[in-house]
XYZ file of N, CA and C in Angstrom:
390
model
N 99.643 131.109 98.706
C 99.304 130.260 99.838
C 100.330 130.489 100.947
N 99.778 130.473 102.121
C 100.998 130.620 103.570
C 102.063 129.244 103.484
N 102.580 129.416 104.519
C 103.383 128.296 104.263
C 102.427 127.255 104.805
N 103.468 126.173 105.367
C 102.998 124.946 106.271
C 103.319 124.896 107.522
N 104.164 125.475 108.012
C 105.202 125.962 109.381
C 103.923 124.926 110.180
N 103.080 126.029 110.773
C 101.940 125.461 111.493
C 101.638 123.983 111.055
N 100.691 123.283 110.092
C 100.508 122.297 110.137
C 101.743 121.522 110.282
N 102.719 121.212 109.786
C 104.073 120.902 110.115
C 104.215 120.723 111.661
N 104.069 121.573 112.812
C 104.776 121.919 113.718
C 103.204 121.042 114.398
N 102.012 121.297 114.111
C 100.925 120.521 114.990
C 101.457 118.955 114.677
N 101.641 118.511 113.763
C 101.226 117.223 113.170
C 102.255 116.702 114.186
N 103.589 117.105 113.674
C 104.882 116.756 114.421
C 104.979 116.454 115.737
N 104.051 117.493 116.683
C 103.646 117.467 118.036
C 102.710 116.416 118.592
N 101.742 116.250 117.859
C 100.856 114.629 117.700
C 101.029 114.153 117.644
N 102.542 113.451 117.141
C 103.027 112.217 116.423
C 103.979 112.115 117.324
N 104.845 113.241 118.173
C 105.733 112.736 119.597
C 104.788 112.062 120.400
N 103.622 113.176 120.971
C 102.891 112.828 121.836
C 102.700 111.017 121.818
N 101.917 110.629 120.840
C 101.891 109.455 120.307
C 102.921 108.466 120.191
N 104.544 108.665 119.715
C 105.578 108.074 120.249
C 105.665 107.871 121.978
N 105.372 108.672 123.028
C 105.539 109.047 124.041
C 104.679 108.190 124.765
N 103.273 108.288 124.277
C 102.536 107.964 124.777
C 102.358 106.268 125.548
N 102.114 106.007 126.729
C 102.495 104.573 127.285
C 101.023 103.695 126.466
N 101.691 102.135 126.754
C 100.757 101.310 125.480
C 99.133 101.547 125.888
N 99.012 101.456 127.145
C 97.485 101.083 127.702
C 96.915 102.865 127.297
N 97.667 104.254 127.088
C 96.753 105.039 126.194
C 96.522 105.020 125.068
N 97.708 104.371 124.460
C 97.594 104.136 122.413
C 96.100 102.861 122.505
N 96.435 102.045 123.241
C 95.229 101.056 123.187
C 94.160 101.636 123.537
N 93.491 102.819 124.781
C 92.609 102.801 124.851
C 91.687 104.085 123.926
N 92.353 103.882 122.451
C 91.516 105.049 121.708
C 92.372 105.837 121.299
N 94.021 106.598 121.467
C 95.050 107.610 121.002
C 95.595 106.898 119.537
N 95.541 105.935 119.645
C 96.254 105.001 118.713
C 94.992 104.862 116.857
N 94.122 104.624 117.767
C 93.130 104.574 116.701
C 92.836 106.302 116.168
N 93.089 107.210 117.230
C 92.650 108.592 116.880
C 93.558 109.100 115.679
N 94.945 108.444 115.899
C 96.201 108.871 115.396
C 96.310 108.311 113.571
N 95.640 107.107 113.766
C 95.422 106.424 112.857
C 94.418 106.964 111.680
N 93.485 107.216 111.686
C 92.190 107.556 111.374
C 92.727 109.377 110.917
N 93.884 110.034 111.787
C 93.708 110.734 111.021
C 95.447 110.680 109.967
N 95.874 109.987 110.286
C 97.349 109.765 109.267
C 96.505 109.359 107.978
N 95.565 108.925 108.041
C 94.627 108.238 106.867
C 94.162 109.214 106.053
N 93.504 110.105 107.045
C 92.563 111.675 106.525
C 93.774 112.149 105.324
N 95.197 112.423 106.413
C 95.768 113.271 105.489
C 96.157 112.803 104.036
N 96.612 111.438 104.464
C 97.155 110.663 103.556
C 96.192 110.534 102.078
N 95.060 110.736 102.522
C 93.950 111.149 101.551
C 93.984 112.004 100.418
N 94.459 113.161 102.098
C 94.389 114.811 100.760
C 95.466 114.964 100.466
N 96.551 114.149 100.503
C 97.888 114.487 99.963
C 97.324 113.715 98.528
N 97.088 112.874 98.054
C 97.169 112.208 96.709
C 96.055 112.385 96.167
N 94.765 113.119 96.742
C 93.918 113.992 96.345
C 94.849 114.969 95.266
N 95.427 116.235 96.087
C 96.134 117.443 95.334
C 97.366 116.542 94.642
N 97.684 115.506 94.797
C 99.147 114.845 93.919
C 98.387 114.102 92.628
N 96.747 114.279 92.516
C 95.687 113.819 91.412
C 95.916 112.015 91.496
N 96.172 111.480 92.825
C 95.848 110.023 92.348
C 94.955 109.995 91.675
N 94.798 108.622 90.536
C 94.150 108.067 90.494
C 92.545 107.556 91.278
N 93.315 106.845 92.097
C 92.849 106.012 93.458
C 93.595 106.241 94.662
N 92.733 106.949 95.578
C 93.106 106.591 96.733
C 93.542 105.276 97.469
N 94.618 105.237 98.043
C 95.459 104.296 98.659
C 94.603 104.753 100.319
N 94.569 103.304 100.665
C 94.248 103.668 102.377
C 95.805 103.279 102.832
N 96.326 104.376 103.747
C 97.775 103.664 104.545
C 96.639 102.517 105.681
N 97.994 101.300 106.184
C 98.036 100.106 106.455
C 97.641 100.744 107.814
N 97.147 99.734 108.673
C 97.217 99.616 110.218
C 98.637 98.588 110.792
N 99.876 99.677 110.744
C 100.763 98.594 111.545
C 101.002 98.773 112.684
N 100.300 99.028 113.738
C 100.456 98.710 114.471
C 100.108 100.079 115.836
N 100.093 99.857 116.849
C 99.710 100.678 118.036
C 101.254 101.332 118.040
N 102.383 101.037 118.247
C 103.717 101.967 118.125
C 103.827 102.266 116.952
N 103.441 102.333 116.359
C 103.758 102.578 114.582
C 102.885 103.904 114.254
N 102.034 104.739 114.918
C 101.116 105.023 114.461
C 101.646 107.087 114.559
N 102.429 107.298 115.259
C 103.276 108.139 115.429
C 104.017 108.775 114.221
N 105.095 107.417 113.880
C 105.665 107.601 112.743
C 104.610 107.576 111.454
N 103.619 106.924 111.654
C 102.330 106.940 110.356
C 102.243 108.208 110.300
N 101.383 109.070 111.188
C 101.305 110.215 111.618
C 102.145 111.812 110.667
N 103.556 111.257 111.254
C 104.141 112.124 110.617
C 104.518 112.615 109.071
N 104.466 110.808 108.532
C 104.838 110.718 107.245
C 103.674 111.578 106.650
N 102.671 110.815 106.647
C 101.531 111.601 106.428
C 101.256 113.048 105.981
N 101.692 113.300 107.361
C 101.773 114.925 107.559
C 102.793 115.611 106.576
N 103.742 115.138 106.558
C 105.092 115.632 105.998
C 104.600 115.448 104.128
N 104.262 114.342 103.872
C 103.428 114.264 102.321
C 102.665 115.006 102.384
N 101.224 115.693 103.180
C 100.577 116.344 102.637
C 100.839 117.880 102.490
N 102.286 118.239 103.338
C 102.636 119.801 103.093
C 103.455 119.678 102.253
N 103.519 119.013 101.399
C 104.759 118.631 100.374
C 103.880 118.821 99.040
N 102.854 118.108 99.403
C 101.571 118.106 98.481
C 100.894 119.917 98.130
N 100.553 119.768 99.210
C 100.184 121.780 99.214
C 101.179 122.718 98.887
N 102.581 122.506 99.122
C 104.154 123.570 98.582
C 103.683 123.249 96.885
N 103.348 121.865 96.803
C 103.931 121.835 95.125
C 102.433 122.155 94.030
N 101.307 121.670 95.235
C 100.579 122.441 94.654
C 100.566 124.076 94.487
N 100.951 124.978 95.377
C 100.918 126.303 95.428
C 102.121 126.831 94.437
N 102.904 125.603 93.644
C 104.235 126.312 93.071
C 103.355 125.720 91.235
N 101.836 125.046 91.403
C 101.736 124.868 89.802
C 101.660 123.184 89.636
N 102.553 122.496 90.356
C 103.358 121.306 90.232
C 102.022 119.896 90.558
N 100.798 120.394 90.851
C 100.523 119.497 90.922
C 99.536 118.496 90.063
N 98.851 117.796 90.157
C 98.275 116.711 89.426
C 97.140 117.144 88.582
N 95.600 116.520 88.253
C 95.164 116.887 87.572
C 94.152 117.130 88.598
N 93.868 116.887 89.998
C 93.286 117.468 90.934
C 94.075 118.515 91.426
N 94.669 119.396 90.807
C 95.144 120.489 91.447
C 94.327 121.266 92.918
N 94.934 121.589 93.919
C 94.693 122.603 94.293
C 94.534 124.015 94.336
N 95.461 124.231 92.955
C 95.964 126.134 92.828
C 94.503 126.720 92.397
N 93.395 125.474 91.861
C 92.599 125.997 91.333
C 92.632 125.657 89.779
N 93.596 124.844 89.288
C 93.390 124.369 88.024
C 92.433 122.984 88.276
N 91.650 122.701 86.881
C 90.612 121.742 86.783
C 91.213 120.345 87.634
N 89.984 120.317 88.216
C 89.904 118.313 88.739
C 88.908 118.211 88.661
N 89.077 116.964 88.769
C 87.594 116.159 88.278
C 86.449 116.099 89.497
N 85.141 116.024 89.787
C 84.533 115.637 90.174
C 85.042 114.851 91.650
N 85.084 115.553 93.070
C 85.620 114.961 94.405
C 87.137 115.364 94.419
N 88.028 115.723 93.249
C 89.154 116.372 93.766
C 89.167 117.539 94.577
N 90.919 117.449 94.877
C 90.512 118.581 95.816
C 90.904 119.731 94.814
N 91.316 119.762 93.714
C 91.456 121.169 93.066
C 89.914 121.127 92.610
N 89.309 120.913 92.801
C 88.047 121.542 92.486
C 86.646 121.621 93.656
N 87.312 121.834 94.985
C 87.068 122.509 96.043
C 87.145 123.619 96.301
N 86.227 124.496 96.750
C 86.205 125.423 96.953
C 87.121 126.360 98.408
N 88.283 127.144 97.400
C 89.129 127.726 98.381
C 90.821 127.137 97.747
N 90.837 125.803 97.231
C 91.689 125.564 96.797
C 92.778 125.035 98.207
N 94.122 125.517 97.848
C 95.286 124.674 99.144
C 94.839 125.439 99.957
N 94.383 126.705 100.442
C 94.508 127.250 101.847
C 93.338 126.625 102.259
N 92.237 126.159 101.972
C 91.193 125.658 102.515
C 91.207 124.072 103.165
N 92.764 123.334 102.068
C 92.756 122.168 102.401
C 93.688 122.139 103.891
N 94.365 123.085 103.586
C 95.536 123.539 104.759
C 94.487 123.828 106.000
N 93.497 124.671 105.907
C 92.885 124.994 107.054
C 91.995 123.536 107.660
N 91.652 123.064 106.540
C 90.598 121.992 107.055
C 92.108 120.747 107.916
N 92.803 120.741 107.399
C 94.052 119.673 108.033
C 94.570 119.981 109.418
N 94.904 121.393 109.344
C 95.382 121.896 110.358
C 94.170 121.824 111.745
N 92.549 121.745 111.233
C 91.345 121.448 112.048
C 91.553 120.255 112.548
N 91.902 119.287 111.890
C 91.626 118.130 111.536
C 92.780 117.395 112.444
N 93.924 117.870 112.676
C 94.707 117.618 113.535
C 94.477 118.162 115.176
N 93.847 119.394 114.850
C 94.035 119.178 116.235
C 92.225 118.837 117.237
N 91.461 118.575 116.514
C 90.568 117.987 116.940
C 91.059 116.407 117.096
N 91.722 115.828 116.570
C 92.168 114.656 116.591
C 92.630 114.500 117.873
N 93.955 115.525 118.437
C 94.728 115.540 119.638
C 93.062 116.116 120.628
N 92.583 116.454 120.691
C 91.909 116.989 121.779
C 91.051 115.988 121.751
N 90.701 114.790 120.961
C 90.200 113.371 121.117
C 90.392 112.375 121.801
N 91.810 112.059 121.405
C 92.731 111.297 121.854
C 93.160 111.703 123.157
N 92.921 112.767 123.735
C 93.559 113.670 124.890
C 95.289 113.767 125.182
N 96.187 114.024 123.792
C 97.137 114.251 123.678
C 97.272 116.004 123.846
């Protein structure tokens, strides 16, 4: 699998923008864009880490959503390194068995989840008009 450099370096850039950003654009729609997708990732990180159950992250708040953002981001290339090193859950990504809606049993495995994230971010910013 490639690295994360890229998704890393988009997410990171979304999540200033979003720090940066003055309140009346986080309110009118950047905030919710930002949100919705810290959620996405936050998804496919404990997807490939084989939660159980998906956890939805919290709505705290219109300044908060930046730092949501990043964490996010930063778990799900953490998620894809340890999937690509073996390390991960029973939804693997490398391509070992998951169950039924994991993401190791998607077709393409981490580079596909990597590509769909790395989409997924920046359709987000070209939403939000960051």
């Amino acid at each position: 699998m490639r690295d994360t450099r890229e998704l890393d370096e988009a997410v990171n850039r979304l999540a200033d923008r979003l720090r940066a950003a003055p309140q009346s654009r986080l309110r009118q729609g950047a905030a919710a864009e930002g949100l919705a997708l810290a959620r996405e990732l936050a998804a496919l990180a404990q997807r490939l880490e084989g939660a159980p159950e998906v956890r939805v992250m919290p709505d705290a708040g219109v300044f908060a959503v930046g730092d949501q953002l990043a964490v996010a981001g930063a778990d799900l290339a953490e998620a894809l390194r340890a999937a690509a090193r073996g390390e991960g859950g029973p939804g693997r990504a490398d391509g070992a068995p998951g169950g039924a809606g994991q993401v190791g049993a998607a077709p393409g495995g981490a580079e596909a989840v990597l590509a769909d994230a790395l989409a997924r971010v920046r359709a987000a910013a070209e939403r939000a008009g960051l």
